[in-house]
Coordinates of C-alpha atoms in Angstrom, one line a residue:
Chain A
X1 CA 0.0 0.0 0.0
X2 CA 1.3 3.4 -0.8
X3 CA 1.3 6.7 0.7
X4 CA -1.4 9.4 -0.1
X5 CA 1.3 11.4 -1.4
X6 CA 0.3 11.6 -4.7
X7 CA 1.9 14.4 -7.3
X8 CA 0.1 15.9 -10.3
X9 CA 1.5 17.4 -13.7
X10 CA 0.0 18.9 -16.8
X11 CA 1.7 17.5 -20.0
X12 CA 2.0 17.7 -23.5
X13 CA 2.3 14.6 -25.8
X14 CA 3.1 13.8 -29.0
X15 CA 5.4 15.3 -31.8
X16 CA 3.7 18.5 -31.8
X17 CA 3.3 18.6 -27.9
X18 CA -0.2 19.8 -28.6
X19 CA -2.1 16.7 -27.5
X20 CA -3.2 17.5 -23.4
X21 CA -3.1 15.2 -20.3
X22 CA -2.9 15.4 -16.7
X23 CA -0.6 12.9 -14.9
X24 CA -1.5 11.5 -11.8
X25 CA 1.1 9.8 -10.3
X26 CA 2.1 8.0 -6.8
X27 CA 5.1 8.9 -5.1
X28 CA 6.3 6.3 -3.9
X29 CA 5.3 3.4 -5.4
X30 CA 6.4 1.6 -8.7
X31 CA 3.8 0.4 -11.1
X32 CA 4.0 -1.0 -14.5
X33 CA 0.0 -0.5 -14.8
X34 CA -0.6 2.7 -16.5
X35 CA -4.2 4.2 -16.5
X36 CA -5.7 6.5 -19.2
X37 CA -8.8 8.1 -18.7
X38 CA -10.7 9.5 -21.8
X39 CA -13.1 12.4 -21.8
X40 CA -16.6 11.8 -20.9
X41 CA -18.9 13.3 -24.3
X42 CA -17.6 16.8 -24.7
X43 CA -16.6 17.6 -20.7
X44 CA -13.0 18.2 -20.4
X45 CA -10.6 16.2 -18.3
X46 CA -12.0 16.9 -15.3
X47 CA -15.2 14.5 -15.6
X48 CA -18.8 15.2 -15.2
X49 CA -18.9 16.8 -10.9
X50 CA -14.5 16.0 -10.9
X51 CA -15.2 12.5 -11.5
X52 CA -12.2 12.0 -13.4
X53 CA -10.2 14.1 -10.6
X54 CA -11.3 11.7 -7.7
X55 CA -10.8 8.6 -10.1
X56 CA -7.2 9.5 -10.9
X57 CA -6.2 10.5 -6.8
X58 CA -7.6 7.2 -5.7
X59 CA -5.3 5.1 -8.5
X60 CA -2.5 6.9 -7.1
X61 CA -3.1 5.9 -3.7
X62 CA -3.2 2.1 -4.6
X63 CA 0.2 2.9 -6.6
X64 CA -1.4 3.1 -10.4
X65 CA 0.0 6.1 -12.6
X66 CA -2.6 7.7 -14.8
X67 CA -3.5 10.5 -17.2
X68 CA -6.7 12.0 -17.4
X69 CA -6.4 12.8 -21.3
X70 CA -8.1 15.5 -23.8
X71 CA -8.5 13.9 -26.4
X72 CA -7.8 15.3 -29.8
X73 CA -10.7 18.4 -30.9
X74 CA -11.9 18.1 -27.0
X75 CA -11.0 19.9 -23.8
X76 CA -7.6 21.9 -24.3
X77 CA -6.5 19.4 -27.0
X78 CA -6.7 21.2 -30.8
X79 CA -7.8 18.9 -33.7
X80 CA -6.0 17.0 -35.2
X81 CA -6.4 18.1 -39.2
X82 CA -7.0 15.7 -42.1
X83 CA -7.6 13.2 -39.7
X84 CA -10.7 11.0 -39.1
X85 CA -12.4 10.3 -35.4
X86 CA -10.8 6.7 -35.1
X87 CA -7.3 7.7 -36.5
X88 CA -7.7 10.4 -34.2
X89 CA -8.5 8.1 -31.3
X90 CA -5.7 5.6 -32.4
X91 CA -3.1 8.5 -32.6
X92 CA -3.6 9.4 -29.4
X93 CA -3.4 6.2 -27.4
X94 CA -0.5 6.2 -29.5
X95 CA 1.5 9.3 -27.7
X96 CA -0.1 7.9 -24.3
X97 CA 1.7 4.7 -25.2
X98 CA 4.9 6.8 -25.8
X99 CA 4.9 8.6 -22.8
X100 CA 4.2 5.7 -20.5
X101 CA 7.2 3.8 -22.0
X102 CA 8.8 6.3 -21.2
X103 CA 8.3 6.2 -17.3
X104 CA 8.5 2.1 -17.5
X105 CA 4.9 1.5 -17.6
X106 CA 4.0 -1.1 -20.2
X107 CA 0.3 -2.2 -19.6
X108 CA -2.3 0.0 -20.1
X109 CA -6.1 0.0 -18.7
X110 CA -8.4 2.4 -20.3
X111 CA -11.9 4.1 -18.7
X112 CA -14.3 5.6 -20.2
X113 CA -18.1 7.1 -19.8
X114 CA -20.3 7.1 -22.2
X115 CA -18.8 7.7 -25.8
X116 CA -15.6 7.7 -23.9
X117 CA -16.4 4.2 -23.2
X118 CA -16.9 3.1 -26.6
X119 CA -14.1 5.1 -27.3
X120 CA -12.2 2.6 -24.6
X121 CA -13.5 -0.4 -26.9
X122 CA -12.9 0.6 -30.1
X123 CA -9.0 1.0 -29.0
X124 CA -8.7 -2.1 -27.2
X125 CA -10.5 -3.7 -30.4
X126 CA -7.6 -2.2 -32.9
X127 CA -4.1 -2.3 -30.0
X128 CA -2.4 -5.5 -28.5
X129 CA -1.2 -3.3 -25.2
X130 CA -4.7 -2.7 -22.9
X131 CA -4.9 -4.8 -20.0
X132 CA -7.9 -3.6 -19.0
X133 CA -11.1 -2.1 -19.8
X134 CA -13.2 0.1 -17.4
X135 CA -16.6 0.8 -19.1
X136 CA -18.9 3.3 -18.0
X137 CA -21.9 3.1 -19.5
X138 CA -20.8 1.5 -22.1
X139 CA -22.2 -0.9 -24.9
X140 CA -24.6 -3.2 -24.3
X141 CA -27.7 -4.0 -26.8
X142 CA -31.5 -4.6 -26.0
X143 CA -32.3 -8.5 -25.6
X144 CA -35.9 -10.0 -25.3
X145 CA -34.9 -9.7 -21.4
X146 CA -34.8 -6.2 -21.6
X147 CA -37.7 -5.3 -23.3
X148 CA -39.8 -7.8 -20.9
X149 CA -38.3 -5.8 -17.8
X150 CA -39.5 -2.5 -20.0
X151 CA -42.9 -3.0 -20.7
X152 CA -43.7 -4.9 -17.2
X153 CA -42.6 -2.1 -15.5
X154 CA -45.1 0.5 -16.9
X155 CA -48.1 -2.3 -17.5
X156 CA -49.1 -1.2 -14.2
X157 CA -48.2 2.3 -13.9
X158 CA -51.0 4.9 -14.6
X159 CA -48.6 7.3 -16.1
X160 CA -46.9 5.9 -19.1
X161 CA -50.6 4.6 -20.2
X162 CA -51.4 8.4 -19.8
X163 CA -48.8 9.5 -21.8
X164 CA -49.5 7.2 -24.4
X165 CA -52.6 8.0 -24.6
X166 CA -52.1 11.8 -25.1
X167 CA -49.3 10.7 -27.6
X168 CA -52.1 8.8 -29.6
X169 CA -54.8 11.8 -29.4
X170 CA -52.6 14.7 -30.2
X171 CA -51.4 16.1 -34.0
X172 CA -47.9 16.3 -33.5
X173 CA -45.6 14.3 -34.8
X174 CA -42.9 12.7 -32.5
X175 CA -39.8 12.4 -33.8
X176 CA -38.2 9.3 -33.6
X177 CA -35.8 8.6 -30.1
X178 CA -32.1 9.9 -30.8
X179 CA -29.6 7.8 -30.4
X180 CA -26.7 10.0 -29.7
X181 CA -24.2 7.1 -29.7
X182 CA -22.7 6.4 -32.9
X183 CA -22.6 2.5 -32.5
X184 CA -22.0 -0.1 -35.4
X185 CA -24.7 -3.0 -35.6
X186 CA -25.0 -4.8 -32.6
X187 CA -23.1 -7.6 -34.3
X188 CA -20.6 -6.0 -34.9
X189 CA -20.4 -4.1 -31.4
X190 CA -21.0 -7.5 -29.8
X191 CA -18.1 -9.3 -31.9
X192 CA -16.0 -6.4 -31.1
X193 CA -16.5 -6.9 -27.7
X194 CA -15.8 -10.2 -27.9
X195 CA -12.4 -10.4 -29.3
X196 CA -11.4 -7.9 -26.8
X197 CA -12.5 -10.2 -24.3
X198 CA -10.5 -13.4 -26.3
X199 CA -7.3 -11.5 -26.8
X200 CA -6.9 -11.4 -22.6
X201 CA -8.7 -8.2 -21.9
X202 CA -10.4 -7.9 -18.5
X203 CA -13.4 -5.7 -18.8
X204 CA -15.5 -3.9 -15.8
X205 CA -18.6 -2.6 -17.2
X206 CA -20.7 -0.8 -15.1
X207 CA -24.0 0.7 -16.1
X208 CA -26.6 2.8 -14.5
X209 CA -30.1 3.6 -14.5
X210 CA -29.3 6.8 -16.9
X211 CA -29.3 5.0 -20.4
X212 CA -31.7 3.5 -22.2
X213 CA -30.9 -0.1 -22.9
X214 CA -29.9 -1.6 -20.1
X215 CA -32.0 -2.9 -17.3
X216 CA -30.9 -6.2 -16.0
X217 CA -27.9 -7.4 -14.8
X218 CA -25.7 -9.8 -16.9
X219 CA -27.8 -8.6 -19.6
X220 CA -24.2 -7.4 -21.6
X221 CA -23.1 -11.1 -21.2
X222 CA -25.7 -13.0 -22.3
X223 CA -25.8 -11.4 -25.7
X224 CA -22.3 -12.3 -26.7
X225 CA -21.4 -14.9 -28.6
X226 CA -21.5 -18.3 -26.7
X227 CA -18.2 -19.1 -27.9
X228 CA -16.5 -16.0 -26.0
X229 CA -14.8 -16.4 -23.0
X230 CA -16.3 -14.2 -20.1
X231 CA -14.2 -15.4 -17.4
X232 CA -12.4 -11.6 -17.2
X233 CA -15.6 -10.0 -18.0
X234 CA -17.4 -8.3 -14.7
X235 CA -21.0 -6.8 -14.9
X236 CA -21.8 -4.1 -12.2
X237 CA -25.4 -2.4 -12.5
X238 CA -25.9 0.4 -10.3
X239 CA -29.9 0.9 -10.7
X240 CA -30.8 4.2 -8.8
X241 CA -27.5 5.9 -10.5
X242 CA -27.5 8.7 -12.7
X243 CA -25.3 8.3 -15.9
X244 CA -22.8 11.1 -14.9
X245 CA -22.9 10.1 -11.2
X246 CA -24.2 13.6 -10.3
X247 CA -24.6 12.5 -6.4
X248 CA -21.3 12.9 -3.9
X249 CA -22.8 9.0 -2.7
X250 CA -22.4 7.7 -6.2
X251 CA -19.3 8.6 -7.1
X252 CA -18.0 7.2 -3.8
X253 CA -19.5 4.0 -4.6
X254 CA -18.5 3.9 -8.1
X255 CA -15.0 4.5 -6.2
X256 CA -14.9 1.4 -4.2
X257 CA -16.4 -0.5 -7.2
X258 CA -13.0 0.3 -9.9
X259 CA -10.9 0.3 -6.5
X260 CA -11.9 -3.5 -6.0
X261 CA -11.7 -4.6 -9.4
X262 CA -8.1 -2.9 -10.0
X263 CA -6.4 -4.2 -6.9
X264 CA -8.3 -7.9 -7.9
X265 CA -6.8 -7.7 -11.5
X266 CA -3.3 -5.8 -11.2
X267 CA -2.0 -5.7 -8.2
X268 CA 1.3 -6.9 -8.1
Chain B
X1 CA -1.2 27.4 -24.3
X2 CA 0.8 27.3 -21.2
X3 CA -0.2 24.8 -18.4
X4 CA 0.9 24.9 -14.7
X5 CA 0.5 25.3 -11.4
X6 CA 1.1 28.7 -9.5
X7 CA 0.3 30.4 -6.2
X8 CA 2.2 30.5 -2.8
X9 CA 2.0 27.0 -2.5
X10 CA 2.0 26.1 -6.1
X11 CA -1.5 24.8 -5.5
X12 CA -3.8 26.7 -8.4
X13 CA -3.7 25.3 -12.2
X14 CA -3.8 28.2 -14.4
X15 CA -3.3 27.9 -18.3
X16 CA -2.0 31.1 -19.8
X17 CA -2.8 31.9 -23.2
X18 CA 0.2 34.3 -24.4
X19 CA -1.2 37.4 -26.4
X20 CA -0.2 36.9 -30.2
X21 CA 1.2 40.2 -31.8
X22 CA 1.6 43.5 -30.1
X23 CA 0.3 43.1 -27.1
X24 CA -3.0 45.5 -26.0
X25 CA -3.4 47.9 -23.0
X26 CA -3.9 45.2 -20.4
X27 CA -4.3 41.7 -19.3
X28 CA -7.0 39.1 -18.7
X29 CA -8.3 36.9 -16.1
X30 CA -11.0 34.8 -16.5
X31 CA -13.1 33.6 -13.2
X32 CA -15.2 30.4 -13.9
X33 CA -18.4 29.7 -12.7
X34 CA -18.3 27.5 -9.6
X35 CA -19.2 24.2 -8.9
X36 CA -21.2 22.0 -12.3
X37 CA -21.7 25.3 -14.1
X38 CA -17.9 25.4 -14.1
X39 CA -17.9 22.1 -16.6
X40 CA -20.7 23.6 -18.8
X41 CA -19.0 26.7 -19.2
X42 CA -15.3 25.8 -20.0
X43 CA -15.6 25.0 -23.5
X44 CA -17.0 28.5 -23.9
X45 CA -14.2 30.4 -21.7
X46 CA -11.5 28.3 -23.3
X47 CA -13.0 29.5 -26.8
X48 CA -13.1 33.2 -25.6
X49 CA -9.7 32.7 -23.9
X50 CA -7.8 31.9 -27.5
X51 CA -9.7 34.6 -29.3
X52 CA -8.3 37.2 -26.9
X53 CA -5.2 35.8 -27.1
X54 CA -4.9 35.8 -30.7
X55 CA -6.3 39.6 -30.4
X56 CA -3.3 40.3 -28.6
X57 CA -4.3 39.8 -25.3
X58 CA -2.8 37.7 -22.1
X59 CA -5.2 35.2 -20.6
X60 CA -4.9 33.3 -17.7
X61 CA -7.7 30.9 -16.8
X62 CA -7.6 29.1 -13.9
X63 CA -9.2 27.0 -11.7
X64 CA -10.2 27.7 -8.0
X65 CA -9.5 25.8 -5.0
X66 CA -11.1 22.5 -4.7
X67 CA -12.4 22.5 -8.1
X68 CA -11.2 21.3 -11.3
X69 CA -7.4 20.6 -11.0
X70 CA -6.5 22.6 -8.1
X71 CA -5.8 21.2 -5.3
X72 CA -7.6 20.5 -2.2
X73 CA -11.1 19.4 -1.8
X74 CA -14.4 21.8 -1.9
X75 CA -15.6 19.5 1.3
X76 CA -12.4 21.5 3.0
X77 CA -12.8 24.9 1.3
X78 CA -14.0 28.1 2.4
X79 CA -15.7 30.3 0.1
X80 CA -13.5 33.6 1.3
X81 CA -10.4 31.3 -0.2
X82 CA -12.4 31.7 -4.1
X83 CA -12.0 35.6 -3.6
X84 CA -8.3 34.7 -3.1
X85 CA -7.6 32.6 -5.9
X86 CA -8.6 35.3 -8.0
X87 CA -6.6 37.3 -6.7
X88 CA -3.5 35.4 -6.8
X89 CA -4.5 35.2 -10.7
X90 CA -4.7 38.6 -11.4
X91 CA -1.0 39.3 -9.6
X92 CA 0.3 36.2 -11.7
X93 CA -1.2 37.7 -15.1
X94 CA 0.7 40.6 -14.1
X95 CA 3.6 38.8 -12.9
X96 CA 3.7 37.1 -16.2
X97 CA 2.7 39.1 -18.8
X98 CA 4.4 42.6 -17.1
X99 CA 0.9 44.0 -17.7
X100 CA -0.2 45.4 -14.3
X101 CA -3.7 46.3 -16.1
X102 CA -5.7 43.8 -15.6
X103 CA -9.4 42.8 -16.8
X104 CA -11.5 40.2 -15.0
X105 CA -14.3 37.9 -17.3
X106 CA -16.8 36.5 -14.6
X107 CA -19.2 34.1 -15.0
X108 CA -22.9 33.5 -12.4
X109 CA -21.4 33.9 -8.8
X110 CA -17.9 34.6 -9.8
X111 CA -19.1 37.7 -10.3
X112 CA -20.0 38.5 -6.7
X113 CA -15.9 37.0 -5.6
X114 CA -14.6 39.5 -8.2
X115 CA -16.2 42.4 -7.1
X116 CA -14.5 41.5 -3.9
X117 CA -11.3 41.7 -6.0
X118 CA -12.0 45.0 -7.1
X119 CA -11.4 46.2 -3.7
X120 CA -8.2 45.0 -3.1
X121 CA -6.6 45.1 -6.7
X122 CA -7.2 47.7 -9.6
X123 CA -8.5 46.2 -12.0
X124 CA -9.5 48.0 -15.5
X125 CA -12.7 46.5 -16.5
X126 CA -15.2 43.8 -15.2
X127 CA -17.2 41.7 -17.8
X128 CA -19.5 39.3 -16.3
X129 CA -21.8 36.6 -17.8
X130 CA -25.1 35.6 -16.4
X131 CA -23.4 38.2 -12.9
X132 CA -25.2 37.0 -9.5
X133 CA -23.7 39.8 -7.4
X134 CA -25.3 38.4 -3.6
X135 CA -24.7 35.2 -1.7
X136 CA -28.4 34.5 -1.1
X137 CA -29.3 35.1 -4.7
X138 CA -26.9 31.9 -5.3
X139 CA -28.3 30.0 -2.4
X140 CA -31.7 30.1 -4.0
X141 CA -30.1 28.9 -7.3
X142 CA -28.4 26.1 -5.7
X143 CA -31.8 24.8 -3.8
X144 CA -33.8 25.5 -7.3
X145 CA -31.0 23.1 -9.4
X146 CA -32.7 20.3 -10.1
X147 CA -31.5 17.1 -12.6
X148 CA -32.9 17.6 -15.7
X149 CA -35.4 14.6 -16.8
X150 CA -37.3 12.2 -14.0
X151 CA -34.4 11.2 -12.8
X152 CA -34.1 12.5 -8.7
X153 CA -31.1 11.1 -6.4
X154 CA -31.7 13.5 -3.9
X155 CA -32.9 10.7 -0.7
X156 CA -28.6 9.6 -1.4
X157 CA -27.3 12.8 -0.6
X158 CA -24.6 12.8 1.9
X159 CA -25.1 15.7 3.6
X160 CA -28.5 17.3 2.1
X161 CA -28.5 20.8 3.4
X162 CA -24.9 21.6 1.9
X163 CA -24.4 19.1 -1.1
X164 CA -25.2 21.5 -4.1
X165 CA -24.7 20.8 -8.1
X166 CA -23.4 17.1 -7.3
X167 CA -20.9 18.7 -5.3
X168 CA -20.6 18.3 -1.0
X169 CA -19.4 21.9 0.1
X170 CA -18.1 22.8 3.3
X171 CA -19.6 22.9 6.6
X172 CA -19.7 26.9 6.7
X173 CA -20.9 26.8 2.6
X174 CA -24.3 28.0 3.6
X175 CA -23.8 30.5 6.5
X176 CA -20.5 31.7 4.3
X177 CA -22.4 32.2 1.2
X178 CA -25.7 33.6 2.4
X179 CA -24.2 36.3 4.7
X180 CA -22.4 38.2 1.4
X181 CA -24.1 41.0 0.0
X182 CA -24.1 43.0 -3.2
X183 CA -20.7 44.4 -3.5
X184 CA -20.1 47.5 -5.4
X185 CA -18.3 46.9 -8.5
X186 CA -14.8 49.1 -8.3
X187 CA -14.0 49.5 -11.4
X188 CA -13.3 52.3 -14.6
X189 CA -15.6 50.2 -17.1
X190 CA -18.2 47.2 -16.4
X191 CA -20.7 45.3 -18.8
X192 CA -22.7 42.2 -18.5
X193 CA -23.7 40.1 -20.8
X194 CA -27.6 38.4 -19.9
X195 CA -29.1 35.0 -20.9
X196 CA -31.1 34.5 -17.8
X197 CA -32.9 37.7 -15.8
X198 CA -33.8 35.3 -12.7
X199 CA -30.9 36.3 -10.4
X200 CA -31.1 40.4 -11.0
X201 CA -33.0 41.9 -8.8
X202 CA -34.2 45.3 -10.2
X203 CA -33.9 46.3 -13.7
X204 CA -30.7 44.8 -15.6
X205 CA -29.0 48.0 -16.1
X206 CA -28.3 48.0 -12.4
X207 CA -26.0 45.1 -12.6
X208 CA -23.8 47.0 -14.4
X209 CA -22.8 50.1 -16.4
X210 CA -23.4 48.6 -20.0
X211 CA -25.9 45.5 -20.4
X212 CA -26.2 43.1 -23.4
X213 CA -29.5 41.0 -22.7
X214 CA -29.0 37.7 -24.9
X215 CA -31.3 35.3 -26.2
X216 CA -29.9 32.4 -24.9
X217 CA -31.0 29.1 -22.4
X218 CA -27.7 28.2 -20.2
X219 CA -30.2 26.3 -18.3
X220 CA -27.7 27.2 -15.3
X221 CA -29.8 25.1 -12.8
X222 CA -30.4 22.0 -14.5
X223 CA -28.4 19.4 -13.1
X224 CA -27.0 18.4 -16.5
X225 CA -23.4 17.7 -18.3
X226 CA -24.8 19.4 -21.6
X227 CA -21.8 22.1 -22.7
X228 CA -22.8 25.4 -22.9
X229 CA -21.4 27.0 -26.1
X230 CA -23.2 30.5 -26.9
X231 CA -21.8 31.8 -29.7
X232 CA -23.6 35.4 -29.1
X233 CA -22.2 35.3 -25.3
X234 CA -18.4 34.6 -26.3
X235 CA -18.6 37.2 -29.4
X236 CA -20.4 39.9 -26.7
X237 CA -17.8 38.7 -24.2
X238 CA -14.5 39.5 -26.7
X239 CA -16.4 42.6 -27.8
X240 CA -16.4 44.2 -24.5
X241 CA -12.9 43.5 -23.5
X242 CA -11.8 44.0 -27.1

């Protein structure tokens, strides 16, 4: 166990020493586990309520090094031009790579909330280097299970028939719901997931009552392919939880929760 | 873009934003909003920060004490500190930048802290966005912030009657913050720039000596993540110090 002393840097990666992170780091303590946090959406490195901040102090003080990155064309990090979103998002792991090898670190686990989760995936799915995968809200697709747990649990409710009901009775037009995330088919999400979780990965996915298409627990697992291995895969669902953990409570338990699962995977 | 830390104790993150060109009359601080409207706003102050700079100003934004990626925690901070921090970045701007004329952009209650400042430091102009200029003005924003949708965690708060925005404030938050009245705005020029009226007590053109009233929904009191990008705010914003 380390010391609380725990020492924070800005820095600037990459050839240009443009791309933006802020290194957490312990002390005292040697680690070869190097943690890379990736912006939540839009918000800067901080995290939704300094989610990020908290994440990154208590790493340090069970000896992990990590950087709470901007990733290109977010936070203080400029675009990078001529360049799409993925090669964007494989460039950059690329100077985080760089600048952990350079301080002796030489696995890598990757979090991420929302898009920053699939973000998280998508890497893992395209570099032989991440240990680990902590996935906030991340994917997960609708199963028969889910949509059985939907509709039972506003059969009996007064209001969503009410709602209906106007819905049905008025002019206007509803437009169709949004999906903000820019997923692939669920195939293709599911068989990305997958061979992340066949090449060695360890995954912690962790979901919340503030998405739409998740409402049971294990339901991420039993929709991959039956030939996966799962052994590394953990499912947390945290059902009274917004999706940017807006509640001091939350966050604490989301805490313990990437606490447990990092000392139980990479501890030395 | 210039990262680091600064202060006494080396404790504040400031990024300074050199001025590109010849440099104008006088400097730039910019004072965030506090607690979540400080991540709404900062893709907006960071876009207002580099057109200054490449307008030929100096820009330091920073971020206060127990926010962001100062240090410390907001659990152990008292609000009088967030007057500090302030000014500790308007005498690094001028340490910096050897401009000892310094502006201040502040946004919702920073607005009230730098006022403060303009007592103790001089300070050419104050711009302010959204300006709540008294403590219990903020207080009844904070208890009005609600999450946006259906969604209501409020029975897991911690501490209910000082946990505000997500964040759990110090003991003293409430007593500290509803005790500070209006405080007048020293200063040789001040503007504001208005999306929401609910805070101003009186006509706007009391907050300050020139008003800009913006069409606009901040949405300041939902409990959301949604970034705040106002493209008529940040061009009022470099208009006034420009």
């Amino acid at each position: 166990m380390c010391s609380n002393i725990v020492e924070s840097a800005p820095v600037l990666l990459g050839t240009s020493q443009s791309l933006f992170g802020m290194r957490t780091m312990p002390q005292d303590c040697v680690t070869s586990v190097g943690v890379v946090i990736l912006n939540a959406g839009l918000l800067h490195h901080v995290g939704p309520f300094r989610l990020h901040v908290e994440i990154a102090n208590q790493l340090a003080e069970l000896g992990f090094a990590s950087l709470r990155l901007d990733q290109s064309g977010k936070g203080e990090s400029p675009r990078r031009p001529g360049r799409s979103r993925n090669e964007s998002l494989l460039l950059d792991y690329d100077d985080v790579r760089s600048h952990f090898a350079g301080l002796g670190i030489d696995k890598t686990v990757l979090i991420g909330l929302c898009s920053g989760a699939d973000d998280a995936l998508f890497i893992a799915s395209q570099r032989d280097s991440i240990a680990g995968l902590i996935l906030l809200d991340g994917y997960a697709s609708k199963n028969a299970g889910y949509r059985l747990r939907y509709y039972a649990n506003r059969i009996f409710r007064i209001g969503p028939w009410l709602r209906a009901i106007r819905r049905f009775a008025s002019a206007r037009v509803y437009a169709p719901e949004i999906n903000f995330r820019d997923w692939e088919s669920g195939t293709d999400m599911l068989r990305r997931f997958a061979d992340v979780l066949d090449g060695g990965t360890r995954v912690l996915s962790v979901f919340t009552a503030g998405q739409n298409y998740y409402n049971h627990l294990g339901q991420l697992e039993s929709e991959l392919p039956a030939s996966c291995n799962t052994a590394h895969l953990e499912e947390v669902y945290f059902r009274k939880v917004d999706h940017t953990y807006n509640v001091t409570y939350h966050r604490l338990r989301l805490l313990e929760t990437i606490a447990a699962w990092v000392r139980q995977n990479f501890s030395d | 873009m210039e990262p680091f830390y600064f202060g006494d104790n080396k404790e504040l993150f400031g990024i300074y934003h050199a001025a590109e060109g010849m440099p104008k009359k006088h400097a730039v601080v910019v004072a965030a909003p506090l607690l979540n409207e400080y991540m709404r706003a900062h893709f907006a102050l960071r876009r207002i920060s580099l057109t200054l700079a490449q307008s030929g100003f100096d820009v330091l934004r920073f971020d206060y004490t127990g926010m962001g990626n100062s240090k410390g925690s907001l659990e152990n901070t008292l609000p009088d500190r967030w007057v500090d921090d302030i000014s500790d970045a308007v005498q690094e701007i001028s340490d910096i930048s050897g401009n000892t004329t310094v502006s201040i952009i502040a946004v919702r209650f920073a607005a009230h802290l730098a006022a403060s400042v303009t007592h103790q430091r001089n300070i050419e102009q104050l711009v302010m966005w959204d300006p709540i200029l008294e403590g219990r003005l903020w207080l009844q924003s904070l208890r009005r912030a609600r999450p946006m949708g259906t969604t209501n965690f409020s029975e897991y708060l911690l501490v209910k009657e000082r946990e505000f925005m997500g964040h759990l404030t110090c003991p003293s938050f409430v007593t500290n913050i509803g005790s500070r009245p209006r405080i007048p705005i020293r200063t040789k020029k001040n503007y504001a720039v208005i999306t929401e009226t609910r805070q101003i007590q009186g006509p706007p053109t009391d907050v300050a000596q020139r008003v800009d009233l913006v069409s606009f929904y901040c949405g300041w009191e939902d409990l959301s993540s949604q970034v705040l990008y106002p493209h008529e705010v940040i061009d009022s914003i470099c208009a006034a110090i420009s």
